[in-house]
Amino acid sequence: MSDGEPKVNVDGVPYRTIWCDEQGTVHAIDQRLLPFRFKVMRIDSLVAMAEAISTMAVRGAGLIGAATGYGMHLAAREAADRPSGQGTDLVAAAALLKATRPTAVNLAWAVRRQLQVLADIEDPQLRAAAARAEADAIADEDADSCRRIGEHGLGLLRQLHETTGRTVNVLTHCNAGWLAFVDHGTATAPIYAAHDAGIPVHVWVDETRPRNQGARLTAWELAQHGVPHTVVADNAGGHLMQRGQVDVVLVGSDRTTADGDVANKIGTYLKALAAQDTGVPFYAALPSSTIDWTMTDGVRSTPIEERDGREVTHMEGVGPDGSLIEVRLTPVSSPAANPGFDVTPGRLVTGLITEAGICAASAAGLAAQHPDLAGGS
Ligand code: MRU
């Protein structure tokens, strides 16, 4: 875990979720097809990257940030390829990317980083080269942050194992795994680190309706890494906690406010309520790039993405012949609502695990751990 090498294997082959080749074409794992098919997409235009993010071919906080960084690289490359050196306006490119997933703060963060780096570079070729280098840096930093989150979280899981003397049961929601980042994941990073260190760990995987990121993605990547796990319906978590079958809840975050409120996949808040009622520790793991230092009171302030109701009314899977099929679940005449995220107030969060360590989910806790970032944008 600490060697910095790509952590994740797919059928034994090491992968990152996104990378860029020497020609500047971006490659990313298409998450819409998992776990049924493993396919790598080529993304070679700004518009294609925006579509990949909005259709959730690439998804998850850190990966969205990395994809956005590469989206800006593609935009700068398109401009440099035009005879006049003009063309795609980087501010327009930034706006296009930022509109794709409103809750994910890594998106705006990556755009801001690129615009800052590119602001004073006039020459289109130099600008394209700088955008590529910055995109690579964003991706590498995401992987490194996740690796360090794993190291900090490992201590927690080790302590739980030493206290109970038995397998550590973790419950997780959605996919905050390596698929949602560039490598390692956030909620999964301590799990992989513990598993690799020989600590017995078992994961309860919330299916995470409506898109089933838990059942489809988290289960797949845990299986690839050989981590014992069990998929449960979203509604099972409270019961498992009441029966003492969960030692810790570990989730990710798509935006954490400066005072420690955690926006994450819809349904996370209910798990935090159950955890508090049953005395189960509840941690959110996130790189500091996911902290929105300009926002407080996340319950009121966080923009919540409203997704297509079809994700609720329909479900996708494979039929008996292995082909991908979609079935309707609800009456044709029943409308559906589909808020993509909810916000767990910091008072329900035992701690935040970032690349810098573990801190209280509060303004004071975050500011003490990230004195260089707190108060900034
Ligand atoms: O699948 P998404 O992009 O809609 O969901 C975002 C997430 O991945 C989860 O909320 C996750 O737990 C946050 S950390 C990647």
XYZ file of C-alpha atoms and ligand atoms in Angstrom:
392
model
C 0.000 0.000 0.000
C 2.809 2.419 0.694
C 4.860 1.772 -2.426
C 2.869 4.180 -4.575
C 2.356 1.521 -7.227
C -1.057 1.100 -8.829
C -3.055 -0.809 -6.282
C -5.857 -2.268 -8.222
C -5.884 -5.241 -10.484
C -8.595 -6.169 -12.929
C -8.304 -9.871 -13.565
C -4.714 -9.573 -12.338
C -3.784 -6.596 -14.567
C -2.967 -3.329 -12.763
C -5.195 -0.406 -13.749
C -5.945 3.160 -12.909
C -9.450 4.435 -13.598
C -8.235 7.175 -15.954
C -5.018 7.890 -17.817
C -3.716 9.865 -20.758
C -1.484 8.460 -23.504
C 1.473 10.132 -25.216
C -0.764 11.500 -27.964
C -2.955 13.177 -25.347
C -5.962 10.888 -25.715
C -7.673 10.074 -22.440
C -8.663 6.522 -21.530
C -11.100 5.640 -18.764
C -12.945 2.596 -17.512
C -16.601 2.760 -18.586
C -18.447 2.303 -15.288
C -21.877 2.054 -16.930
C -21.133 -1.483 -18.025
C -19.684 -2.902 -14.807
C -19.836 -5.508 -13.396
C -21.126 -7.157 -16.544
C -18.507 -5.935 -19.013
C -15.062 -4.405 -18.596
C -14.460 -1.791 -21.252
C -11.994 1.063 -21.551
C -13.291 4.163 -23.386
C -11.206 6.548 -25.499
C -12.126 10.142 -24.782
C -10.600 12.594 -27.237
C -12.670 15.772 -27.064
C -13.959 18.179 -24.467
C -17.556 17.388 -25.420
C -16.938 13.652 -25.097
C -15.468 14.199 -21.623
C -18.447 16.312 -20.520
C -20.755 13.567 -21.765
C -18.750 10.851 -20.002
C -19.139 12.737 -16.718
C -22.820 13.593 -17.090
C -23.809 10.064 -18.150
C -21.736 8.647 -15.280
C -19.464 6.607 -17.505
C -16.922 8.187 -15.162
C -18.254 9.019 -11.729
C -17.259 9.468 -8.096
C -15.728 12.494 -6.403
C -12.012 12.156 -7.149
C -12.457 10.636 -10.585
C -14.775 13.471 -11.578
C -12.020 15.886 -10.515
C -9.387 14.025 -12.526
C -11.722 13.718 -15.521
C -12.385 17.452 -15.354
C -8.649 18.150 -15.297
C -8.296 16.056 -18.440
C -11.378 17.728 -19.945
C -9.566 21.058 -19.665
C -6.483 19.458 -21.239
C -8.629 18.310 -24.177
C -10.124 21.790 -24.516
C -6.665 23.400 -24.556
C -5.443 20.825 -27.074
C -8.435 21.491 -29.351
C -7.635 25.203 -29.269
C -3.961 24.560 -30.053
C -4.869 22.282 -32.980
C -6.787 25.031 -34.786
C -4.810 26.988 -37.377
C -5.452 30.299 -35.628
C -4.740 28.829 -32.220
C -8.197 30.018 -31.300
C -11.315 27.965 -30.842
C -12.440 26.386 -27.671
C -12.569 29.123 -25.090
C -11.292 27.737 -21.811
C -13.826 29.672 -19.761
C -16.648 28.184 -21.856
C -15.042 24.746 -21.491
C -14.940 25.242 -17.742
C -18.639 26.193 -17.701
C -19.566 23.135 -19.776
C -17.710 20.811 -17.405
C -19.004 22.489 -14.250
C -22.626 22.034 -15.345
C -22.318 18.242 -15.589
C -22.533 17.213 -11.875
C -23.529 20.095 -9.580
C -22.964 18.413 -6.196
C -19.420 17.213 -6.884
C -17.058 19.888 -5.618
C -13.939 18.286 -7.117
C -15.250 19.375 -10.487
C -15.141 23.104 -9.718
C -11.878 22.586 -7.828
C -10.154 21.002 -10.841
C -11.495 23.672 -13.195
C -10.183 26.385 -10.877
C -6.752 24.759 -10.730
C -6.521 24.574 -14.500
C -7.724 28.135 -15.075
C -5.192 29.445 -12.550
C -2.332 27.610 -14.233
C -3.391 28.612 -17.755
C -4.337 32.220 -17.059
C -1.027 33.817 -18.039
C 0.029 31.497 -20.859
C -0.647 33.103 -24.264
C 0.908 30.573 -26.602
C -1.687 27.869 -27.450
C 0.896 25.079 -27.685
C 2.464 25.964 -24.355
C -0.990 26.290 -22.837
C -1.953 22.820 -24.066
C 1.256 21.358 -22.631
C 0.645 23.051 -19.287
C -2.962 21.822 -19.175
C -1.798 18.266 -19.807
C 0.815 18.505 -17.048
C -1.710 19.931 -14.595
C -4.255 17.221 -15.421
C -1.634 14.540 -14.783
C -0.737 16.240 -11.497
C -4.393 16.317 -10.378
C -4.728 12.586 -11.130
C -1.459 11.687 -9.389
C -2.324 13.763 -6.324
C -5.731 12.096 -6.075
C -4.123 8.660 -6.082
C -1.581 9.736 -3.479
C -4.232 11.300 -1.211
C -6.251 8.103 -1.330
C -3.177 6.039 -0.495
C -2.589 8.209 2.562
C -6.263 8.000 3.579
C -5.777 4.246 3.549
C -2.801 4.515 5.875
C -4.709 6.688 8.365
C -7.843 4.536 8.240
C -5.832 1.353 8.667
C -5.097 2.375 12.265
C -8.826 2.544 13.005
C -9.542 -0.897 11.615
C -6.517 -2.378 13.372
C -7.719 -0.940 16.669
C -11.218 -2.365 16.158
C -9.737 -5.767 15.418
C -7.502 -5.662 18.485
C -10.441 -4.601 20.674
C -12.860 -7.274 19.518
C -10.381 -9.992 18.543
C -12.506 -10.912 15.535
C -13.258 -9.936 11.944
C -13.944 -6.227 11.517
C -17.332 -5.663 9.901
C -17.485 -2.473 7.858
C -20.648 -1.096 6.274
C -20.273 1.149 3.239
C -22.657 3.039 0.995
C -22.393 3.774 -2.724
C -18.986 3.381 -4.316
C -16.198 5.348 -2.723
C -13.766 2.771 -4.032
C -10.901 2.999 -6.489
C -13.408 3.246 -9.326
C -14.600 6.556 -7.869
C -11.055 7.935 -7.666
C -7.881 7.441 -9.649
C -6.645 4.633 -7.419
C -7.212 3.081 -3.955
C -10.554 4.847 -3.257
C -11.386 6.651 -0.030
C -13.808 4.540 2.036
C -12.223 1.435 0.557
C -8.601 2.496 1.036
C -8.501 1.516 4.754
C -10.308 -1.713 3.873
C -7.745 -2.669 1.232
C -4.915 -1.639 3.561
C -6.319 -3.774 6.398
C -6.948 -6.747 4.137
C -3.413 -6.514 2.747
C -2.027 -6.256 6.308
C -3.718 -9.521 7.265
C -6.456 -7.963 9.410
C -9.649 -9.960 8.863
C -12.232 -7.607 7.397
C -15.705 -8.123 5.949
C -17.737 -5.465 4.169
C -21.493 -5.021 4.149
C -22.111 -3.402 0.772
C -25.263 -1.280 0.537
C -26.759 -1.877 -2.894
C -27.330 1.907 -3.213
C -30.487 2.377 -5.198
C -31.301 3.810 -7.598
C -28.136 3.246 -9.650
C -26.783 0.445 -7.490
C -23.208 1.695 -7.286
C -22.719 -0.537 -4.247
C -24.131 -3.722 -5.731
C -22.524 -3.162 -9.112
C -19.256 -1.341 -8.467
C -18.164 -1.740 -4.839
C -18.996 -5.439 -4.847
C -17.084 -5.885 -8.113
C -13.946 -4.158 -6.967
C -13.921 -5.889 -3.569
C -14.310 -9.205 -5.384
C -11.425 -8.302 -7.716
C -9.243 -7.699 -4.657
C -10.478 -10.771 -2.776
C -12.026 -8.875 0.143
C -14.871 -10.793 1.839
C -18.126 -8.878 1.402
C -21.896 -9.261 1.326
C -24.324 -7.101 -0.648
C -27.356 -5.984 1.353
C -30.482 -4.023 0.495
C -30.163 -0.392 1.515
C -32.780 -0.859 4.196
C -30.825 -3.573 6.025
C -28.135 -1.370 7.567
C -30.067 -0.222 10.640
C -31.011 -3.784 11.512
C -27.421 -5.004 11.134
C -26.213 -2.218 13.409
C -28.835 -3.045 16.063
C -27.661 -6.661 16.046
C -24.002 -5.717 16.563
C -23.028 -6.882 13.100
C -21.392 -3.611 12.064
C -18.235 -2.323 13.792
C -17.811 0.817 11.744
C -19.496 2.697 8.885
C -17.092 4.072 6.269
C -18.414 6.276 3.474
C -17.032 8.786 0.994
C -18.104 12.331 0.260
C -18.858 14.436 -2.780
C -18.665 17.735 -0.919
C -17.784 18.401 2.711
C -18.445 21.869 4.040
C -15.918 23.920 6.011
C -17.882 23.089 9.167
C -17.889 19.344 8.561
C -21.243 18.510 6.955
C -20.895 15.620 4.540
C -22.770 15.418 1.229
C -22.750 11.897 -0.096
C -24.915 9.525 -2.102
C -28.593 9.591 -1.186
C -29.263 7.328 1.806
C -26.030 8.099 3.644
C -27.820 10.295 6.194
C -30.093 7.426 7.236
C -27.044 5.252 7.883
C -25.539 7.987 10.050
C -28.762 8.235 12.077
C -28.811 4.506 12.649
C -25.122 4.540 13.531
C -25.632 7.218 16.136
C -28.608 5.413 17.664
C -26.664 2.177 17.937
C -23.299 3.646 18.944
C -21.523 2.504 15.789
C -18.711 4.874 14.720
C -19.411 6.633 11.422
C -16.457 7.998 9.397
C -16.348 9.824 6.076
C -13.131 9.477 4.069
C -12.276 12.208 1.573
C -9.331 13.999 0.027
C -9.063 17.681 0.986
C -9.969 18.520 -2.640
C -13.525 17.529 -1.679
C -13.790 20.178 1.036
C -15.737 23.271 0.043
C -14.056 25.915 2.195
C -16.540 28.549 1.000
C -19.610 26.722 2.276
C -21.073 26.086 5.718
C -24.399 24.591 6.812
C -24.374 21.897 4.173
C -27.926 20.732 4.871
C -29.271 24.040 3.621
C -26.540 25.113 1.226
C -25.371 22.087 -0.742
C -26.717 22.013 -4.303
C -28.301 18.597 -4.700
C -28.276 17.084 -8.154
C -31.733 15.943 -9.256
C -31.221 13.015 -11.577
C -33.492 11.432 -14.157
C -36.492 9.648 -12.613
C -35.846 6.788 -14.988
C -33.065 5.642 -12.631
C -35.844 4.988 -10.077
C -38.518 3.584 -12.357
C -36.197 1.231 -14.232
C -33.352 -1.096 -13.392
C -30.578 -2.563 -15.485
C -29.039 -6.022 -15.274
C -28.163 -9.035 -17.374
C -30.676 -11.504 -18.710
C -30.292 -15.287 -18.790
C -28.344 -15.054 -22.055
C -25.891 -12.537 -20.597
C -27.222 -9.570 -22.525
C -27.703 -6.230 -20.777
C -31.394 -5.488 -20.273
C -33.468 -2.803 -18.582
C -36.782 -3.520 -16.884
C -39.485 -1.198 -15.597
C -40.290 -1.483 -11.867
C -43.143 0.962 -11.399
C -46.563 1.707 -12.873
C -46.248 3.624 -16.136
C -48.359 6.457 -14.737
C -46.365 6.940 -11.489
C -43.879 9.801 -11.530
C -40.556 9.441 -9.721
C -38.255 11.866 -7.927
C -34.533 11.227 -7.789
C -32.380 13.445 -5.547
C -28.858 12.104 -6.025
C -27.321 13.112 -2.685
C -28.115 13.953 0.910
C -26.200 15.750 3.617
C -25.150 14.224 6.923
C -24.603 16.931 9.552
C -21.143 16.907 11.106
C -22.629 16.174 14.540
C -23.478 12.651 13.300
C -19.975 12.035 11.944
C -17.420 10.484 14.300
C -14.509 11.736 12.227
C -13.242 12.743 8.799
C -10.355 10.789 7.322
C -8.321 12.894 4.907
C -4.831 12.589 3.508
C -3.648 14.623 6.497
C -5.092 12.337 9.171
C -8.330 11.964 11.122
C -10.133 15.015 12.500
C -13.438 16.055 14.013
C -16.196 16.887 11.527
C -16.310 20.514 12.592
C -14.946 23.884 11.540
C -12.300 23.691 14.274
C -11.335 20.117 13.402
C -10.933 20.833 9.695
C -9.148 24.141 10.196
C -6.650 22.558 12.592
C -5.925 19.751 10.178
C -5.713 21.908 7.038
C -4.459 25.303 8.258
C -3.090 26.080 4.791
C -6.470 25.530 3.082
C -9.041 26.677 5.650
C -10.618 30.020 4.790
C -9.455 29.725 1.188
C -11.403 28.834 -1.924
O -22.043 7.736 -8.398
P -22.090 9.176 -8.126
O -20.974 9.962 -8.762
O -23.412 9.835 -8.313
O -21.951 9.252 -6.558
C -21.017 9.895 -5.943
C -20.304 8.930 -5.182
O -19.429 8.303 -5.714
C -20.684 8.641 -3.799
O -21.526 9.552 -3.223
C -19.465 8.373 -3.014
O -19.767 7.787 -1.816
C -18.668 9.628 -2.768
S -17.013 9.362 -2.783
C -16.682 9.041 -4.403
